[in-house]
Short mmCIF file of N, CA and C in Angstrom, two decimals:
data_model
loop_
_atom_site.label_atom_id
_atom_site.label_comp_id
_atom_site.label_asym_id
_atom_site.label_seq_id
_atom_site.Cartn_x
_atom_site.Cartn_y
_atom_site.Cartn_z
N UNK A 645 -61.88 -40.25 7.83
CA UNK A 645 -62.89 -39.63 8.64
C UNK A 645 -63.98 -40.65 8.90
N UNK A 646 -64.56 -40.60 10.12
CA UNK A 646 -65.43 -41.32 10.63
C UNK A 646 -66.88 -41.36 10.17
N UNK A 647 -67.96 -41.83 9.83
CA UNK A 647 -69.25 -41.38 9.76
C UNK A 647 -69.90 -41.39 10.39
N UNK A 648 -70.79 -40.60 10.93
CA UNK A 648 -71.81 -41.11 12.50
C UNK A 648 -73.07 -41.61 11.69
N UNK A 649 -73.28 -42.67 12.05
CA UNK A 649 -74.77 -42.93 12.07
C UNK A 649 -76.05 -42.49 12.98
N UNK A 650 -76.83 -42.59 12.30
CA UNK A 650 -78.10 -41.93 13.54
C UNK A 650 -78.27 -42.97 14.84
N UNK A 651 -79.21 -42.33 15.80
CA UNK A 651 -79.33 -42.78 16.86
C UNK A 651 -79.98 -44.28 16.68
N UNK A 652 -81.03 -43.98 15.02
CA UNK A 652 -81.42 -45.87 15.19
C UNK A 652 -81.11 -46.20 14.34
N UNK A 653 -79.69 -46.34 13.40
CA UNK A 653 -78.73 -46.84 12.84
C UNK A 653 -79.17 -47.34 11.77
N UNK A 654 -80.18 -46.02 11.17
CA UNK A 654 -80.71 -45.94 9.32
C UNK A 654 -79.08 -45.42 9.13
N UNK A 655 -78.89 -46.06 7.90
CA UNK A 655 -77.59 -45.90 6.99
C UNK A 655 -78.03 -44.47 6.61
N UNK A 656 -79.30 -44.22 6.21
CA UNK A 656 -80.07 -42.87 5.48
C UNK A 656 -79.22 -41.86 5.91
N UNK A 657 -79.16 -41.03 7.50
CA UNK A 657 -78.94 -40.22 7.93
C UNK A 657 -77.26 -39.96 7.56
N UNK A 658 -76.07 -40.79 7.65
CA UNK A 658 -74.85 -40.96 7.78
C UNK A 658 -75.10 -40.66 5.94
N UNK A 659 -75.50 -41.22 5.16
CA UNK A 659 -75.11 -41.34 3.61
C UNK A 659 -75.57 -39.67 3.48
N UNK A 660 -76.87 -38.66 3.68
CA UNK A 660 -76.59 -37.51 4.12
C UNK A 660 -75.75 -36.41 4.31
N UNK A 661 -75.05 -36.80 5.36
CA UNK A 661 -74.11 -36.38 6.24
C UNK A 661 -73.01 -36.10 5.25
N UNK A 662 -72.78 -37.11 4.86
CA UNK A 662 -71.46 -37.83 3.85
C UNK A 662 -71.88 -36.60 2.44
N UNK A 663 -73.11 -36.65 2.49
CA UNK A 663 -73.32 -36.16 0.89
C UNK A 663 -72.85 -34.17 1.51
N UNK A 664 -72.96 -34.02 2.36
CA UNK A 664 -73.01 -32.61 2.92
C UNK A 664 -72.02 -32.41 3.09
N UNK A 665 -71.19 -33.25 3.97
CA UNK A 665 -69.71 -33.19 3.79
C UNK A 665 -68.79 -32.70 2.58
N UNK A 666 -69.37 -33.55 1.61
CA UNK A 666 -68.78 -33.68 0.09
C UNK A 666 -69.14 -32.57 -0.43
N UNK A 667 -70.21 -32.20 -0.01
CA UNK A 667 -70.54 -30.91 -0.86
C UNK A 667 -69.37 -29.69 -0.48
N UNK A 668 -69.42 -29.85 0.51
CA UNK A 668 -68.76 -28.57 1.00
C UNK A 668 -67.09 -28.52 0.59
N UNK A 669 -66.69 -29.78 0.52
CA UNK A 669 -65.30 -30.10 0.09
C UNK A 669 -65.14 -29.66 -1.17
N UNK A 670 -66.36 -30.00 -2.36
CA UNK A 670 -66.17 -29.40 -3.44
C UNK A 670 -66.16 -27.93 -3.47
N UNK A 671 -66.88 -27.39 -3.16
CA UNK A 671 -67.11 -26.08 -2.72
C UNK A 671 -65.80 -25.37 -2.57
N UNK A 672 -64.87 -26.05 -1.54
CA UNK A 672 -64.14 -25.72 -1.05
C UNK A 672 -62.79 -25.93 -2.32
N UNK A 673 -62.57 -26.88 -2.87
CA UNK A 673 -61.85 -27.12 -3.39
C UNK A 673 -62.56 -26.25 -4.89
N UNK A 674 -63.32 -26.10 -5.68
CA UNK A 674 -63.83 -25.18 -6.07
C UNK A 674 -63.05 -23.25 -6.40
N UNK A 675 -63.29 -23.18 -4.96
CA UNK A 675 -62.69 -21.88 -4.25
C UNK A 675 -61.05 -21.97 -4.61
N UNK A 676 -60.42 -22.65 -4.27
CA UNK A 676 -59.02 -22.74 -4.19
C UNK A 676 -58.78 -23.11 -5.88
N UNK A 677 -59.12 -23.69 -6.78
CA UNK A 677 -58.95 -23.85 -8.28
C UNK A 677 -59.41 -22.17 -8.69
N UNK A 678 -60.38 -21.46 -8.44
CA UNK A 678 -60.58 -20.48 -8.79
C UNK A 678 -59.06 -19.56 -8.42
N UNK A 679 -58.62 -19.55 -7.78
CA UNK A 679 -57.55 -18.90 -7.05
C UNK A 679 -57.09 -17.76 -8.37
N UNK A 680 -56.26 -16.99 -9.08
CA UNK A 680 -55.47 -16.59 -10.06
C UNK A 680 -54.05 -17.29 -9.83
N UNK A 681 -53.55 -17.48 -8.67
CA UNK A 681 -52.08 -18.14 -9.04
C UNK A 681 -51.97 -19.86 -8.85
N UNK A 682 -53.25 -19.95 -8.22
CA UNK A 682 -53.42 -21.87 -8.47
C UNK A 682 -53.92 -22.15 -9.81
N UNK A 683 -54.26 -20.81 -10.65
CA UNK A 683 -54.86 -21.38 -12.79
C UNK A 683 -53.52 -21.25 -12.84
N UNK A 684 -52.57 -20.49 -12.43
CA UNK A 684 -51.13 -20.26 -13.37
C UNK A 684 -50.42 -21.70 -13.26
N UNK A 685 -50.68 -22.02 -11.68
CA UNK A 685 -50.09 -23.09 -11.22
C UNK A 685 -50.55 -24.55 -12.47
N UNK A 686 -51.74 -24.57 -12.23
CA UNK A 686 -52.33 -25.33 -12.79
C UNK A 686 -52.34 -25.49 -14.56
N UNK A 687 -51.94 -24.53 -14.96
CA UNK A 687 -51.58 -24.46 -16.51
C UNK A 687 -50.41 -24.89 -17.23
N UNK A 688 -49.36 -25.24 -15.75
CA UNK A 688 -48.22 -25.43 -16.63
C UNK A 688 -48.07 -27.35 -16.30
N UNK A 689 -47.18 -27.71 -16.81
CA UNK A 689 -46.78 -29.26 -17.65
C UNK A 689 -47.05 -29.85 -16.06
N UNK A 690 -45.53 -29.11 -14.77
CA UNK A 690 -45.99 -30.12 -13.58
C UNK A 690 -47.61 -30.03 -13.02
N UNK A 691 -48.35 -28.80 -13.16
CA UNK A 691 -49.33 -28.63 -12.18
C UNK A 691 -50.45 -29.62 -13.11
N UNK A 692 -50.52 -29.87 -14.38
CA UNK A 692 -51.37 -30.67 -14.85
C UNK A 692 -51.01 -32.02 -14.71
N UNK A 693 -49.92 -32.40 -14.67
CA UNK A 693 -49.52 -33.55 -14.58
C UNK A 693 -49.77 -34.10 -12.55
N UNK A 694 -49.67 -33.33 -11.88
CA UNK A 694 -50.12 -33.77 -10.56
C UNK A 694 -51.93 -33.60 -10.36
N UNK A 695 -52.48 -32.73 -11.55
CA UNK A 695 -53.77 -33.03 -11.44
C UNK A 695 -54.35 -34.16 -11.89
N UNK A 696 -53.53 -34.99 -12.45
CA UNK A 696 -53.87 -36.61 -13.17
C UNK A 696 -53.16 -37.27 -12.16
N UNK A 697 -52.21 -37.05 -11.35
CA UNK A 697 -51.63 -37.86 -10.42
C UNK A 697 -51.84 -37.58 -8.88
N UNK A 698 -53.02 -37.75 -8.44
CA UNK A 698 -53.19 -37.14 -6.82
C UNK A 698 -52.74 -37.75 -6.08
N UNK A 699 -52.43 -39.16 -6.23
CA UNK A 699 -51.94 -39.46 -5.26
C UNK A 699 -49.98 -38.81 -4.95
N UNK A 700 -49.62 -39.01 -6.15
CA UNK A 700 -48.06 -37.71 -5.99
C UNK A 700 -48.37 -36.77 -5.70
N UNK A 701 -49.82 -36.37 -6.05
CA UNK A 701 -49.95 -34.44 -5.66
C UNK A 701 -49.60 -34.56 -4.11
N UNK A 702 -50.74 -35.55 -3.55
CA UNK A 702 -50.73 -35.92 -1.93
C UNK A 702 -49.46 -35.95 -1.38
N UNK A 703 -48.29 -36.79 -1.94
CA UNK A 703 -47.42 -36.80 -1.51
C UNK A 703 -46.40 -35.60 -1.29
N UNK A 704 -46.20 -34.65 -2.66
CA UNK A 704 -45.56 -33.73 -2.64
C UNK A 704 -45.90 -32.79 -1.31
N UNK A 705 -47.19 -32.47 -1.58
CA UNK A 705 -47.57 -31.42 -0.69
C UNK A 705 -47.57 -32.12 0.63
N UNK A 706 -47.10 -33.29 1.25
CA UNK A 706 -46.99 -34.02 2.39
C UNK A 706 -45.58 -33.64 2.74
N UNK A 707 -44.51 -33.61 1.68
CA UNK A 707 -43.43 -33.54 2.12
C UNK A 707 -43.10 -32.03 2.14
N UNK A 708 -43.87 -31.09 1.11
CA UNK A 708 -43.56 -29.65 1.18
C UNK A 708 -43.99 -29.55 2.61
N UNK A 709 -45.19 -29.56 2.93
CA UNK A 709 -45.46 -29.46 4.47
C UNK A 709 -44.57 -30.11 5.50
N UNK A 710 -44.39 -31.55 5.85
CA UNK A 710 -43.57 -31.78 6.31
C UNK A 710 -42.06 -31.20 6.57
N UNK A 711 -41.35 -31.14 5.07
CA UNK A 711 -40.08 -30.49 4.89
C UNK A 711 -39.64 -28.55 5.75
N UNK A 712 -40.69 -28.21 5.11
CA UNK A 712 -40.91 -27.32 5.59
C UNK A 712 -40.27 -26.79 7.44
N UNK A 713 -40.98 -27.53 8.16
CA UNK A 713 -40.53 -27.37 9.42
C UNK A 713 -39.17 -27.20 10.00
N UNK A 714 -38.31 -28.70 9.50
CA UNK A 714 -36.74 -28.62 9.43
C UNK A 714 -36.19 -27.47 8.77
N UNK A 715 -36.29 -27.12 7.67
CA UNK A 715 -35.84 -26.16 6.65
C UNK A 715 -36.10 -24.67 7.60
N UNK A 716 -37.35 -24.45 8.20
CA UNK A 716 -37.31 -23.27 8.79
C UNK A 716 -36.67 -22.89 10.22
N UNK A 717 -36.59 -23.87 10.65
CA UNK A 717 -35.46 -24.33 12.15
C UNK A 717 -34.31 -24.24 11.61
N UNK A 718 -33.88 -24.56 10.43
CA UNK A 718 -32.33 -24.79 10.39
C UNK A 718 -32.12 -23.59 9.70
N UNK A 719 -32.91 -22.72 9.08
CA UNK A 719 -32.24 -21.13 8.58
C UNK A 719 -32.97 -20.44 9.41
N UNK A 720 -33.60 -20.41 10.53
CA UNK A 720 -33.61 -19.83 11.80
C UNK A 720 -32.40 -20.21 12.24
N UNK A 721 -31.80 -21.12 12.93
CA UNK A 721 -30.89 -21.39 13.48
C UNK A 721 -29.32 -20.85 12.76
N UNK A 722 -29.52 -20.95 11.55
CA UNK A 722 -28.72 -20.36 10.74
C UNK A 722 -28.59 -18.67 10.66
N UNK A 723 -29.69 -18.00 10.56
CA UNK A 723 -29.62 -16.79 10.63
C UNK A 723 -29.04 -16.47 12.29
N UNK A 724 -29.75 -16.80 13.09
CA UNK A 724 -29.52 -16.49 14.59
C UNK A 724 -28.17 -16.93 14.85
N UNK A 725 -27.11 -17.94 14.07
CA UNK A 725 -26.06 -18.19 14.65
C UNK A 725 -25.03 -16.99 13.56
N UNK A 726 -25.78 -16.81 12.66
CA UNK A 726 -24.83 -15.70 12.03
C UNK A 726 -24.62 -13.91 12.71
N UNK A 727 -26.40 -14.13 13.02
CA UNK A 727 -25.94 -12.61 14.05
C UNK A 727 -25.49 -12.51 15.25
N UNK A 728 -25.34 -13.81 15.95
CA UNK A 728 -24.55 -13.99 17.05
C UNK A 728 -22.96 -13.81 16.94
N UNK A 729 -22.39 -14.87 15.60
CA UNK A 729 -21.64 -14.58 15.12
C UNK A 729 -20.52 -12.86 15.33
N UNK A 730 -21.72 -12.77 14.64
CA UNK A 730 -21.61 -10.93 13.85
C UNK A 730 -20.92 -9.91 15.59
N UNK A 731 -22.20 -10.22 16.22
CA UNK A 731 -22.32 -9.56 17.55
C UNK A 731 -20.86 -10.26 18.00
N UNK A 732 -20.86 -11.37 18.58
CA UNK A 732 -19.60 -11.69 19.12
C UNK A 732 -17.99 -11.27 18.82
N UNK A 733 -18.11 -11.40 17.35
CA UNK A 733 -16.75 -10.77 16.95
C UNK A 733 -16.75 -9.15 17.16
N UNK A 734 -17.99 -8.31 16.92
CA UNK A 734 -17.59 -7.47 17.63
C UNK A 734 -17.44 -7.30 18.87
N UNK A 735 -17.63 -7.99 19.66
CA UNK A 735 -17.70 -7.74 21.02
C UNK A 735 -16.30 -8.31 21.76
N UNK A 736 -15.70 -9.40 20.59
CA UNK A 736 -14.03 -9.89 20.88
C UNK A 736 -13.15 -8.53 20.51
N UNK A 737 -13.64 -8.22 19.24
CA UNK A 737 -12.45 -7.27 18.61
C UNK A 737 -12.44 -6.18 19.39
N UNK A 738 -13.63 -5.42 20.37
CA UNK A 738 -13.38 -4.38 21.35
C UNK A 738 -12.90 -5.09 22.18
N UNK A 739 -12.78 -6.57 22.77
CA UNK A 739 -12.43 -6.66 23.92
C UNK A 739 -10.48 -6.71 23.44
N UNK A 740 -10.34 -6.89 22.43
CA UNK A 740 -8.78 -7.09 22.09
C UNK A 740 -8.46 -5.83 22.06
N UNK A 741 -9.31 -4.91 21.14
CA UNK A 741 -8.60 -3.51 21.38
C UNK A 741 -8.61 -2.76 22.82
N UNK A 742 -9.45 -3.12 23.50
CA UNK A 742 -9.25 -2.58 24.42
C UNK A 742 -7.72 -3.41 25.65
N UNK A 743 -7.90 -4.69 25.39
CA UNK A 743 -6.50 -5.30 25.98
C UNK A 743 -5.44 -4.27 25.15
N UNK A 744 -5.39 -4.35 24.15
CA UNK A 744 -4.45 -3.86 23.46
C UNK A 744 -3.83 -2.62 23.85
N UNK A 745 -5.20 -1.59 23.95
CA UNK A 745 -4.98 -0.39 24.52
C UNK A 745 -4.31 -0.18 25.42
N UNK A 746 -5.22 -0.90 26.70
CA UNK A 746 -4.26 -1.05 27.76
C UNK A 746 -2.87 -1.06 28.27
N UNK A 747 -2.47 -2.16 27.09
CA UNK A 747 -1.45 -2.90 27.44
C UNK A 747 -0.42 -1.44 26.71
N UNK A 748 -0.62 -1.30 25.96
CA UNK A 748 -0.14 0.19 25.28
C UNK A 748 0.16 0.98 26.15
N UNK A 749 -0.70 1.50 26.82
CA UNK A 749 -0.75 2.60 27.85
C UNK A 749 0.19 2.18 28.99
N UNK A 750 0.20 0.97 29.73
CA UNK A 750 1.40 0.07 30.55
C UNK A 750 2.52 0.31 29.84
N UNK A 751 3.27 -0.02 28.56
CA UNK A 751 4.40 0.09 28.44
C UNK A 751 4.81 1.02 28.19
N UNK A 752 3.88 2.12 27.50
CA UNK A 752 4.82 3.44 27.01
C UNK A 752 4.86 4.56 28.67
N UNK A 753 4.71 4.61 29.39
CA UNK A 753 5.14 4.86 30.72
C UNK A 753 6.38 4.04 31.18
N UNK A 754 6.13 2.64 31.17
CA UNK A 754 7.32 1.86 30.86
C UNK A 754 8.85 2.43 30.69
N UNK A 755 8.54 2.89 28.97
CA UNK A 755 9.42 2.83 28.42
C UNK A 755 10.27 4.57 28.72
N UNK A 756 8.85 5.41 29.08
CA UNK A 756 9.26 6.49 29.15
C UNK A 756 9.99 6.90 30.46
N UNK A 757 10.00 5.90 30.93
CA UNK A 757 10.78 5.80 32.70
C UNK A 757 11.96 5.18 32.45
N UNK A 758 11.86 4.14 31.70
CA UNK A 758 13.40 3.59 31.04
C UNK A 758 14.60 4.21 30.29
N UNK A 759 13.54 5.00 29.46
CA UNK A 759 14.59 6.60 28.68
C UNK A 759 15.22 7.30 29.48
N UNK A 760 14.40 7.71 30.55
CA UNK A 760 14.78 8.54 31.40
C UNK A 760 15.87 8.46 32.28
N UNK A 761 15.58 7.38 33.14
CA UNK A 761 17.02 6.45 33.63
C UNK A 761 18.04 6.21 33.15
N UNK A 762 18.30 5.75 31.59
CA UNK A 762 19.08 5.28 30.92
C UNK A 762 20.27 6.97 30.62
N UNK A 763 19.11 8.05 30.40
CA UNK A 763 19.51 9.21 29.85
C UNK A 763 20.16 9.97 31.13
N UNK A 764 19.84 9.40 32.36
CA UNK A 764 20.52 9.80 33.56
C UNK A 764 21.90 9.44 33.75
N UNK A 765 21.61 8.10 33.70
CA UNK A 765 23.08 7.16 33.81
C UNK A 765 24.15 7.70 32.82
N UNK A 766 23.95 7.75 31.53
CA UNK A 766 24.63 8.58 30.74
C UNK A 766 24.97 9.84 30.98
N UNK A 767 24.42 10.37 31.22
CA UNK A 767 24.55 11.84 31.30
C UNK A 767 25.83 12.30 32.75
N UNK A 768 25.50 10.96 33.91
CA UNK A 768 26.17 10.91 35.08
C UNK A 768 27.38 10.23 34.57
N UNK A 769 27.71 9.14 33.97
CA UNK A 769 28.37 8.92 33.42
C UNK A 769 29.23 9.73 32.63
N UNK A 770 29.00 10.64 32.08
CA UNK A 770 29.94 11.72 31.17
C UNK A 770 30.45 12.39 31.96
N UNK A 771 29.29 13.05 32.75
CA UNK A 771 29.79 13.96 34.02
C UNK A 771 31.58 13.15 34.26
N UNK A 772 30.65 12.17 35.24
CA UNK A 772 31.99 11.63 35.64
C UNK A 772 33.44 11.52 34.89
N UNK A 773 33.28 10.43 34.08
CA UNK A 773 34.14 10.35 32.98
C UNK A 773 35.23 11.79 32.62
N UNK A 774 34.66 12.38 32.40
CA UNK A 774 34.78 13.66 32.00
C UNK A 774 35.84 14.64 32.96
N UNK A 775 35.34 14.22 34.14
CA UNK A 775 35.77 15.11 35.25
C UNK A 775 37.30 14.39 35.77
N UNK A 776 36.56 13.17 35.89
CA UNK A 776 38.14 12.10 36.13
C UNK A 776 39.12 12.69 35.41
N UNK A 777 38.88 12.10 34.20
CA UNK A 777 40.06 12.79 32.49
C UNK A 777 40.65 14.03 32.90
N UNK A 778 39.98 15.25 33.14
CA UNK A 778 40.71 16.30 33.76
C UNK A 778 41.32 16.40 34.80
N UNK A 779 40.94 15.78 35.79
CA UNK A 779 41.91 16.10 36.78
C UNK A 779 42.31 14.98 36.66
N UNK A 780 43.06 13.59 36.32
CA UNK A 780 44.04 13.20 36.27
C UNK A 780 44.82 13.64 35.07
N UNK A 781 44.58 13.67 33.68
CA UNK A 781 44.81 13.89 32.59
C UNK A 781 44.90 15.11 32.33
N UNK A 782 45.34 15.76 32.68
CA UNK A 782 44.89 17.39 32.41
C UNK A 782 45.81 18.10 30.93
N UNK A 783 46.49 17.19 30.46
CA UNK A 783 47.28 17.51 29.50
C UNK A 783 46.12 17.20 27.87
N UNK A 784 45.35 16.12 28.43
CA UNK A 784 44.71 16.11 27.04
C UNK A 784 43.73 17.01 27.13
N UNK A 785 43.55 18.01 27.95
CA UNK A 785 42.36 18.65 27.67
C UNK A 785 42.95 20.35 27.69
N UNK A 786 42.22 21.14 26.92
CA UNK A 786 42.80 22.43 27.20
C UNK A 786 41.15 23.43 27.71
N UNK A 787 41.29 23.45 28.70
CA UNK A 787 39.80 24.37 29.40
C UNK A 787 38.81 23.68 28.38
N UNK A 788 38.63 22.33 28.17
CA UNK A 788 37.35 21.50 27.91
C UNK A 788 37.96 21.43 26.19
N UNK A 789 38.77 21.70 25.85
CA UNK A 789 39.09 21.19 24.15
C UNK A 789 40.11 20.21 24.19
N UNK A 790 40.39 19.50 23.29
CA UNK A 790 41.44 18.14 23.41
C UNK A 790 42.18 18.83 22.56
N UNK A 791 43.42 18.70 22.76
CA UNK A 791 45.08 19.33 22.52
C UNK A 791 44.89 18.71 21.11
N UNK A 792 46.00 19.11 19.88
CA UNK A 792 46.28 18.29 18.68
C UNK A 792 47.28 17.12 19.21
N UNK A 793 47.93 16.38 18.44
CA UNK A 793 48.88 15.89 18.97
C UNK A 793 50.45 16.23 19.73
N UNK A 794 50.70 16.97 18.10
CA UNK A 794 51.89 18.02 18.17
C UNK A 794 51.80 19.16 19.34
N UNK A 795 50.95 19.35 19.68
CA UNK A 795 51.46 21.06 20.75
C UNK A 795 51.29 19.94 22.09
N UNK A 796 51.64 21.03 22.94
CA UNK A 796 52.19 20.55 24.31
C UNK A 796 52.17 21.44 25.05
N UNK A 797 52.00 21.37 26.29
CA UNK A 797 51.72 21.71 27.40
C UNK A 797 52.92 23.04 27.65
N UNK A 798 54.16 22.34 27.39
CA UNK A 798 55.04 23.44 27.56
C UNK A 798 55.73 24.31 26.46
N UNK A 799 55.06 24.13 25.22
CA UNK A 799 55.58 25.38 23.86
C UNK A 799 53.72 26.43 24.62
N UNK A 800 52.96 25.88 25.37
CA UNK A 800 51.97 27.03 25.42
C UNK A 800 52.56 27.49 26.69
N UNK A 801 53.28 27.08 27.76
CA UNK A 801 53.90 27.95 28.63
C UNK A 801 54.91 29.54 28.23
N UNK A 802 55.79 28.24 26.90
CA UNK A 802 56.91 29.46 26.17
C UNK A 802 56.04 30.30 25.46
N UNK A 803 55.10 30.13 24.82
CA UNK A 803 54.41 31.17 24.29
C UNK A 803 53.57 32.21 25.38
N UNK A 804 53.27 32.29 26.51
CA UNK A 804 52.38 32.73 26.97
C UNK A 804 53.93 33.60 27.79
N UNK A 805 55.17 33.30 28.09
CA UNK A 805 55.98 34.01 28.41
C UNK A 805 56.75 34.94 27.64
N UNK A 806 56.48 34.33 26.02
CA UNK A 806 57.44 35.56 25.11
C UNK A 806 56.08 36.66 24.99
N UNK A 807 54.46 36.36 25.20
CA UNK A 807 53.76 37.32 25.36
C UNK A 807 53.76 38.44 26.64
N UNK A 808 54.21 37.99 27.97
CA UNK A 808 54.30 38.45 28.99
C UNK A 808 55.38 39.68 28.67
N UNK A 809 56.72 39.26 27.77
CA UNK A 809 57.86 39.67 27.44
C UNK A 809 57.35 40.80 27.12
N UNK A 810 56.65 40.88 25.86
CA UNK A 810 56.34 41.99 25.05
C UNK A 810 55.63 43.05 25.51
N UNK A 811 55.05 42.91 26.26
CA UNK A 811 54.50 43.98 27.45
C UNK A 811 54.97 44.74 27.96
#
């Protein structure tokens, strides 16, 4: 800090000044030793040992201050990239479930049009099948039942004539 001297450059006025200054610093520093958690501070091994060492005291509290700044930028930055974080994954995981959904809803129409078709073709398929077999085949089928091996077409003629008989 600078000292001003007076306008006709008596040392008197500035040594003054200086003494007023000082006063008030004690004062001040005074105030802050009175504190209750600067005696606690001050009672234990480090806080007495930086009261014999000011110029380390100076330093510490240069770098606590200093340090300080980085340290609160970087767990700002830290907190803010964690709730971004936070926010983003939820905001992926709806956007997946909702692809997901989607895509859900697309195939099971899909699939339920594919059943359907498939269950047609079959079903036309038997028809057919079915109908062919009888009228070319008409021996393996008896009015929609399949014959055993053994009977035949013509022991159910002879039987259906020794019934006619008996009449």
């Amino acid at each position: 800090m600078r000292l001003r001297m007076g306008h006709n450059g008596n040392s008197r006025t500035g040594v003054t000044e200086f003494q007023q200054l000082w006063g008030r610093w004690t004062n001040l520093m005074n105030r802050f030793y009175g504190d209750p958690k600067v005696e606690l501070l001050m009672d234990t091994r480090m806080g007495q040992y930086l009261s014999r060492h000011p110029l380390l005291a100076l330093t510490v509290l240069l770098f606590g201050g200093m340090a300080a700044l980085p340290v609160g930028l970087f767990l700002s930055f830290a907190f803010v990239t964690i709730i971004m974080t936070a926010v983003g994954f939820v905001f992926f995981e709806v956007f997946l479930l909702s692809v997901g959904g989607l895509t859900l809803l697309s195939v099971l129409p899909g699939i339920c049009i594919f059943s359907v078709m498939v269950s047609l073709v079959v079903n036309a398929l038997y028809v057919t099948i079915s109908k062919v077999v009888s009228r070319y085949y008409p021996r393996l089928t008896k009015q929609g039942k399949v014959l055993d091996p053994g009977e035949s077409k013509e022991s159910e003629c002879d039987t259906s004539k020794l019934e006619d008989m008996q009449y």
